[in-house]
PDB file of C-alpha atoms and ligand atoms in Angstrom:
ATOM      1  CA  MET T1365    -128.354 123.742  48.667  1.00  0.00           C
ATOM      2  CA  GLU T1366    -127.732 120.910  46.271  1.00  0.00           C
ATOM      3  CA  GLY T1367    -130.491 118.343  46.083  1.00  0.00           C
ATOM      4  CA  GLN T1368    -132.863 120.457  48.124  1.00  0.00           C
ATOM      5  CA  ARG T1369    -136.497 120.315  47.025  1.00  0.00           C
ATOM      6  CA  THR T1370    -138.377 123.518  46.481  1.00  0.00           C
ATOM      7  CA  ILE T1371    -140.894 124.743  49.030  1.00  0.00           C
ATOM      8  CA  THR T1372    -143.580 124.430  46.370  1.00  0.00           C
ATOM      9  CA  ALA T1373    -142.957 120.721  45.899  1.00  0.00           C
ATOM     10  CA  ALA T1374    -142.768 120.087  49.635  1.00  0.00           C
ATOM     11  CA  ALA T1375    -145.904 122.089  50.370  1.00  0.00           C
ATOM     12  CA  ALA T1376    -147.788 119.965  47.861  1.00  0.00           C
ATOM     13  CA  GLY T1377    -147.807 117.269  50.531  1.00  0.00           C
ATOM     14  CA  ASP T1378    -145.380 114.704  49.178  1.00  0.00           C
ATOM     15  CA  VAL T1379    -142.446 115.472  51.435  1.00  0.00           C
ATOM     16  CA  SER T1380    -140.782 112.556  53.213  1.00  0.00           C
ATOM     17  CA  VAL T1381    -139.121 112.367  56.634  1.00  0.00           C
ATOM     18  CA  ASP T1382    -136.003 111.359  54.698  1.00  0.00           C
ATOM     19  CA  GLU T1383    -135.757 114.987  53.591  1.00  0.00           C
ATOM     20  CA  CYS T1384    -135.176 116.054  57.188  1.00  0.00           C
ATOM     21  CA  ARG T1385    -131.448 116.019  57.719  1.00  0.00           C
ATOM     22  CA  LEU T1386    -128.722 116.968  60.107  1.00  0.00           C
ATOM     23  CA  ILE T1387    -126.550 119.812  58.953  1.00  0.00           C
ATOM     24  CA  ARG T1388    -123.042 119.937  60.396  1.00  0.00           C
ATOM     25  CA  LEU T1389    -122.480 123.577  61.252  1.00  0.00           C
ATOM     26  CA  ARG T1390    -119.145 125.224  60.766  1.00  0.00           C
ATOM     27  CA  THR T1391    -117.329 125.474  64.088  1.00  0.00           C
ATOM     28  CA  VAL T1392    -114.137 127.266  65.008  1.00  0.00           C
ATOM     29  CA  ASP T1393    -112.420 125.612  67.956  1.00  0.00           C
ATOM     30  CA  ASP T1394    -109.645 127.235  69.919  1.00  0.00           C
ATOM     31  CA  PRO T1395    -108.367 127.062  73.502  1.00  0.00           C
ATOM     32  CA  ARG T1396    -110.955 129.661  74.600  1.00  0.00           C
ATOM     33  CA  GLY T1397    -113.833 127.461  73.461  1.00  0.00           C
ATOM     34  CA  SER T1398    -115.821 126.858  70.308  1.00  0.00           C
ATOM     35  CA  LEU T1399    -117.777 129.151  68.042  1.00  0.00           C
ATOM     36  CA  THR T1400    -120.470 127.695  65.772  1.00  0.00           C
ATOM     37  CA  ILE T1401    -121.696 129.675  62.786  1.00  0.00           C
ATOM     38  CA  VAL T1402    -124.999 129.748  60.911  1.00  0.00           C
ATOM     39  CA  GLU T1403    -125.250 131.869  57.790  1.00  0.00           C
ATOM     40  CA  ALA T1404    -128.508 131.918  55.878  1.00  0.00           C
ATOM     41  CA  ASP T1405    -128.357 130.460  52.367  1.00  0.00           C
ATOM     42  CA  LEU T1406    -124.811 129.204  53.076  1.00  0.00           C
ATOM     43  CA  ASP T1407    -125.014 126.841  56.046  1.00  0.00           C
ATOM     44  CA  ILE T1408    -128.771 126.356  55.833  1.00  0.00           C
ATOM     45  CA  PRO T1409    -130.974 126.331  52.714  1.00  0.00           C
ATOM     46  CA  PHE T1410    -133.172 129.376  53.365  1.00  0.00           C
ATOM     47  CA  ALA T1411    -133.111 133.006  54.380  1.00  0.00           C
ATOM     48  CA  ILE T1412    -133.716 133.347  58.120  1.00  0.00           C
ATOM     49  CA  GLU T1413    -136.764 135.514  58.857  1.00  0.00           C
ATOM     50  CA  ARG T1414    -137.206 134.668  62.524  1.00  0.00           C
ATOM     51  CA  VAL T1415    -135.214 133.252  65.417  1.00  0.00           C
ATOM     52  CA  TYR T1416    -136.572 131.996  68.717  1.00  0.00           C
ATOM     53  CA  HIS T1417    -135.385 129.634  71.390  1.00  0.00           C
ATOM     54  CA  LEU T1418    -137.064 127.192  73.718  1.00  0.00           C
ATOM     55  CA  HIS T1419    -135.763 127.081  77.267  1.00  0.00           C
ATOM     56  CA  GLY T1420    -137.035 126.277  80.722  1.00  0.00           C
ATOM     57  CA  VAL T1421    -138.760 123.138  79.452  1.00  0.00           C
ATOM     58  CA  PRO T1422    -139.188 120.718  82.361  1.00  0.00           C
ATOM     59  CA  VAL T1423    -136.939 117.652  82.286  1.00  0.00           C
ATOM     60  CA  GLY T1424    -138.658 114.994  80.182  1.00  0.00           C
ATOM     61  CA  GLY T1425    -141.076 117.603  78.849  1.00  0.00           C
ATOM     62  CA  SER T1426    -142.545 117.955  75.362  1.00  0.00           C
ATOM     63  CA  ARG T1427    -143.226 120.751  72.871  1.00  0.00           C
ATOM     64  CA  GLY T1428    -144.291 120.958  69.286  1.00  0.00           C
ATOM     65  CA  GLY T1429    -147.082 118.718  68.074  1.00  0.00           C
ATOM     66  CA  HIS T1430    -147.754 120.401  64.754  1.00  0.00           C
ATOM     67  CA  ALA T1431    -146.736 120.703  61.115  1.00  0.00           C
ATOM     68  CA  HIS T1432    -146.246 123.759  58.933  1.00  0.00           C
ATOM     69  CA  HIS T1433    -147.674 124.364  55.498  1.00  0.00           C
ATOM     70  CA  ARG T1434    -144.849 126.527  54.159  1.00  0.00           C
ATOM     71  CA  LEU T1435    -142.318 127.152  56.927  1.00  0.00           C
ATOM     72  CA  GLU T1436    -138.834 125.651  56.763  1.00  0.00           C
ATOM     73  CA  GLN T1437    -136.912 125.361  59.982  1.00  0.00           C
ATOM     74  CA  VAL T1438    -133.581 124.405  61.485  1.00  0.00           C
ATOM     75  CA  LEU T1439    -133.417 123.343  65.142  1.00  0.00           C
ATOM     76  CA  VAL T1440    -130.184 123.429  67.144  1.00  0.00           C
ATOM     77  CA  ALA T1441    -129.800 122.159  70.711  1.00  0.00           C
ATOM     78  CA  VAL T1442    -127.338 124.873  71.711  1.00  0.00           C
ATOM     79  CA  ALA T1443    -127.351 123.403  75.231  1.00  0.00           C
ATOM     80  CA  GLY T1444    -128.659 120.119  76.568  1.00  0.00           C
ATOM     81  CA  ALA T1445    -130.528 117.560  74.502  1.00  0.00           C
ATOM     82  CA  LEU T1446    -133.934 116.634  73.169  1.00  0.00           C
ATOM     83  CA  ASP T1447    -135.547 114.155  70.797  1.00  0.00           C
ATOM     84  CA  VAL T1448    -137.375 115.352  67.700  1.00  0.00           C
ATOM     85  CA  VAL T1449    -139.922 112.913  66.324  1.00  0.00           C
ATOM     86  CA  LEU T1450    -140.533 113.539  62.622  1.00  0.00           C
ATOM     87  CA  ASP T1451    -143.619 112.179  60.884  1.00  0.00           C
ATOM     88  CA  ASP T1452    -144.684 112.486  57.229  1.00  0.00           C
ATOM     89  CA  GLY T1453    -147.942 110.600  57.710  1.00  0.00           C
ATOM     90  CA  ALA T1454    -146.412 107.351  56.484  1.00  0.00           C
ATOM     91  CA  SER T1455    -143.057 107.112  58.280  1.00  0.00           C
ATOM     92  CA  ARG T1456    -141.581 108.324  61.532  1.00  0.00           C
ATOM     93  CA  ARG T1457    -138.013 109.098  62.542  1.00  0.00           C
ATOM     94  CA  ARG T1458    -136.619 110.020  65.938  1.00  0.00           C
ATOM     95  CA  VAL T1459    -133.590 112.302  65.909  1.00  0.00           C
ATOM     96  CA  ARG T1460    -131.624 113.061  69.077  1.00  0.00           C
ATOM     97  CA  LEU T1461    -130.294 116.612  69.176  1.00  0.00           C
ATOM     98  CA  ASP T1462    -127.452 116.760  71.680  1.00  0.00           C
ATOM     99  CA  ASP T1463    -124.651 118.562  69.858  1.00  0.00           C
ATOM    100  CA  PRO T1464    -124.560 122.352  69.332  1.00  0.00           C
ATOM    101  CA  ARG T1465    -122.632 121.729  66.092  1.00  0.00           C
ATOM    102  CA  ASN T1466    -125.648 120.039  64.503  1.00  0.00           C
ATOM    103  CA  GLY T1467    -128.744 121.655  63.024  1.00  0.00           C
ATOM    104  CA  LEU T1468    -131.828 119.623  62.104  1.00  0.00           C
ATOM    105  CA  TYR T1469    -133.423 120.838  58.880  1.00  0.00           C
ATOM    106  CA  ILE T1470    -137.201 120.270  58.703  1.00  0.00           C
ATOM    107  CA  PRO T1471    -139.009 121.087  55.443  1.00  0.00           C
ATOM    108  CA  PRO T1472    -142.700 122.042  55.278  1.00  0.00           C
ATOM    109  CA  GLY T1473    -145.288 119.309  55.640  1.00  0.00           C
ATOM    110  CA  ILE T1474    -143.597 117.340  58.444  1.00  0.00           C
ATOM    111  CA  TRP T1475    -145.331 116.733  61.763  1.00  0.00           C
ATOM    112  CA  ARG T1476    -142.864 117.203  64.636  1.00  0.00           C
ATOM    113  CA  GLU T1477    -142.914 116.437  68.334  1.00  0.00           C
ATOM    114  CA  MET T1478    -140.084 117.586  70.605  1.00  0.00           C
ATOM    115  CA  GLU T1479    -139.643 115.226  73.529  1.00  0.00           C
ATOM    116  CA  SER T1480    -137.365 114.074  76.337  1.00  0.00           C
ATOM    117  CA  PHE T1481    -135.802 117.445  77.100  1.00  0.00           C
ATOM    118  CA  SER T1482    -132.820 117.171  79.409  1.00  0.00           C
ATOM    119  CA  GLU T1483    -131.980 119.577  82.222  1.00  0.00           C
ATOM    120  CA  GLY T1484    -131.116 123.074  81.000  1.00  0.00           C
ATOM    121  CA  THR T1485    -131.835 122.451  77.342  1.00  0.00           C
ATOM    122  CA  VAL T1486    -131.914 125.480  75.076  1.00  0.00           C
ATOM    123  CA  CYS T1487    -133.235 124.754  71.575  1.00  0.00           C
ATOM    124  CA  LEU T1488    -132.636 127.419  68.981  1.00  0.00           C
ATOM    125  CA  ALA T1489    -135.123 127.593  66.102  1.00  0.00           C
ATOM    126  CA  LEU T1490    -134.269 129.318  62.818  1.00  0.00           C
ATOM    127  CA  ALA T1491    -137.336 129.885  60.681  1.00  0.00           C
ATOM    128  CA  SER T1492    -137.903 130.867  57.066  1.00  0.00           C
ATOM    129  CA  MET T1493    -141.021 132.942  57.750  1.00  0.00           C
ATOM    130  CA  PRO T1494    -142.446 135.389  60.285  1.00  0.00           C
ATOM    131  CA  TYR T1495    -144.824 133.886  62.845  1.00  0.00           C
ATOM    132  CA  ASP T1496    -148.139 133.072  61.182  1.00  0.00           C
ATOM    133  CA  PRO T1497    -150.754 131.010  63.056  1.00  0.00           C
ATOM    134  CA  ALA T1498    -152.367 130.173  59.688  1.00  0.00           C
ATOM    135  CA  ASP T1499    -149.218 128.306  58.663  1.00  0.00           C
ATOM    136  CA  TYR T1500    -149.719 125.756  61.477  1.00  0.00           C
ATOM    137  CA  GLU T1501    -151.448 122.385  61.174  1.00  0.00           C
ATOM    138  CA  ARG T1502    -152.226 121.511  64.793  1.00  0.00           C
ATOM    139  CA  ASP T1503    -154.710 118.651  64.359  1.00  0.00           C
ATOM    140  CA  TYR T1504    -152.993 115.324  63.691  1.00  0.00           C
ATOM    141  CA  ASP T1505    -156.063 113.778  62.039  1.00  0.00           C
ATOM    142  CA  ASP T1506    -156.340 116.771  59.696  1.00  0.00           C
ATOM    143  CA  PHE T1507    -152.614 116.400  58.963  1.00  0.00           C
ATOM    144  CA  LEU T1508    -153.071 112.739  58.062  1.00  0.00           C
ATOM    145  CA  ALA T1509    -156.085 113.554  55.904  1.00  0.00           C
ATOM    146  CA  ARG T1510    -154.148 116.269  54.078  1.00  0.00           C
ATOM    147  CA  ARG T1511    -151.327 113.789  53.514  1.00  0.00           C
ATOM    148  CA  GLY T1512    -153.757 111.220  52.214  1.00  0.00           C
ATOM    149  CA  SER T1513    -152.641 108.823  54.940  1.00  0.00           C
TER     150      SER T1513
HETATM  151  P1  LIG B 275    -145.962 127.034  69.703  1.00  0.00           P
HETATM  152  O1  LIG B 275    -145.555 127.201  68.284  1.00  0.00           O
HETATM  153  O2  LIG B 275    -147.245 126.332  69.986  1.00  0.00           O
HETATM  154  O3  LIG B 275    -144.807 126.318  70.513  1.00  0.00           O
HETATM  155  P2  LIG B 275    -144.232 124.837  70.382  1.00  0.00           P
HETATM  156  O4  LIG B 275    -144.767 124.263  69.114  1.00  0.00           O
HETATM  157  O5  LIG B 275    -142.765 124.992  70.362  1.00  0.00           O
HETATM  158  O6  LIG B 275    -144.664 124.056  71.566  1.00  0.00           O
HETATM  159  O7  LIG B 275    -145.983 128.467  70.346  1.00  0.00           O
HETATM  160  C1  LIG B 275    -146.266 128.678  71.728  1.00  0.00           C
HETATM  161  C2  LIG B 275    -146.848 130.073  71.887  1.00  0.00           C
HETATM  162  O8  LIG B 275    -145.920 131.062  71.468  1.00  0.00           O
HETATM  163  C3  LIG B 275    -148.111 130.288  71.082  1.00  0.00           C
HETATM  164  O9  LIG B 275    -149.019 131.062  71.875  1.00  0.00           O
HETATM  165  C4  LIG B 275    -147.669 131.110  69.906  1.00  0.00           C
HETATM  166  C5  LIG B 275    -146.487 131.890  70.452  1.00  0.00           C
HETATM  167  N1  LIG B 275    -145.459 132.159  69.427  1.00  0.00           N
HETATM  168  C6  LIG B 275    -145.273 133.450  68.977  1.00  0.00           C
HETATM  169  O10 LIG B 275    -145.963 134.395  69.392  1.00  0.00           O
HETATM  170  N2  LIG B 275    -144.288 133.680  68.045  1.00  0.00           N
HETATM  171  C7  LIG B 275    -143.506 132.696  67.565  1.00  0.00           C
HETATM  172  O11 LIG B 275    -142.591 132.954  66.721  1.00  0.00           O
HETATM  173  C8  LIG B 275    -143.726 131.345  68.032  1.00  0.00           C
HETATM  174  C9  LIG B 275    -142.878 130.201  67.523  1.00  0.00           C
HETATM  175  C10 LIG B 275    -144.690 131.122  68.961  1.00  0.00           C
END
């Protein structure tokens, strides 16, 4: 995708929250309802290796609380709404996901918290890598130290 940084550059620890962005997903509307499409390398800037979804989160509940070393991700609130707090060690942004036509792209090296889930929220996660516990940074102080913050 044009203007997209490479994973190598992002993983080096200089990624900014400004590189997280909403992607407007292609949607076909007709009288029967709407159909939203995600194609790897076309609608989002990586090949999808894994898909999971978060559901049954209590109203007002939280998830996340980690960064990834190499993983790229797109989050879609396919139902309901949640806030994603993005943190690069220097700046924070809060993004409300409440539209199934929007995907939130998160590059590697960004700390994320998922908060304020509404009733019945289903959050789809599209990931660039298989699950790997070693790719997680789960200690915020270690994250800040790695970022030089
Ligand atoms: P975790 O990544 O901590 O969830 P979140 O950050 O959304 O709160 O994962 C919760 C549990 O699920 C943890 O035991 C690891 C497991 N898990 C997998 O086995 N495979 C996966 O693809 C993911 C994302 C999590």
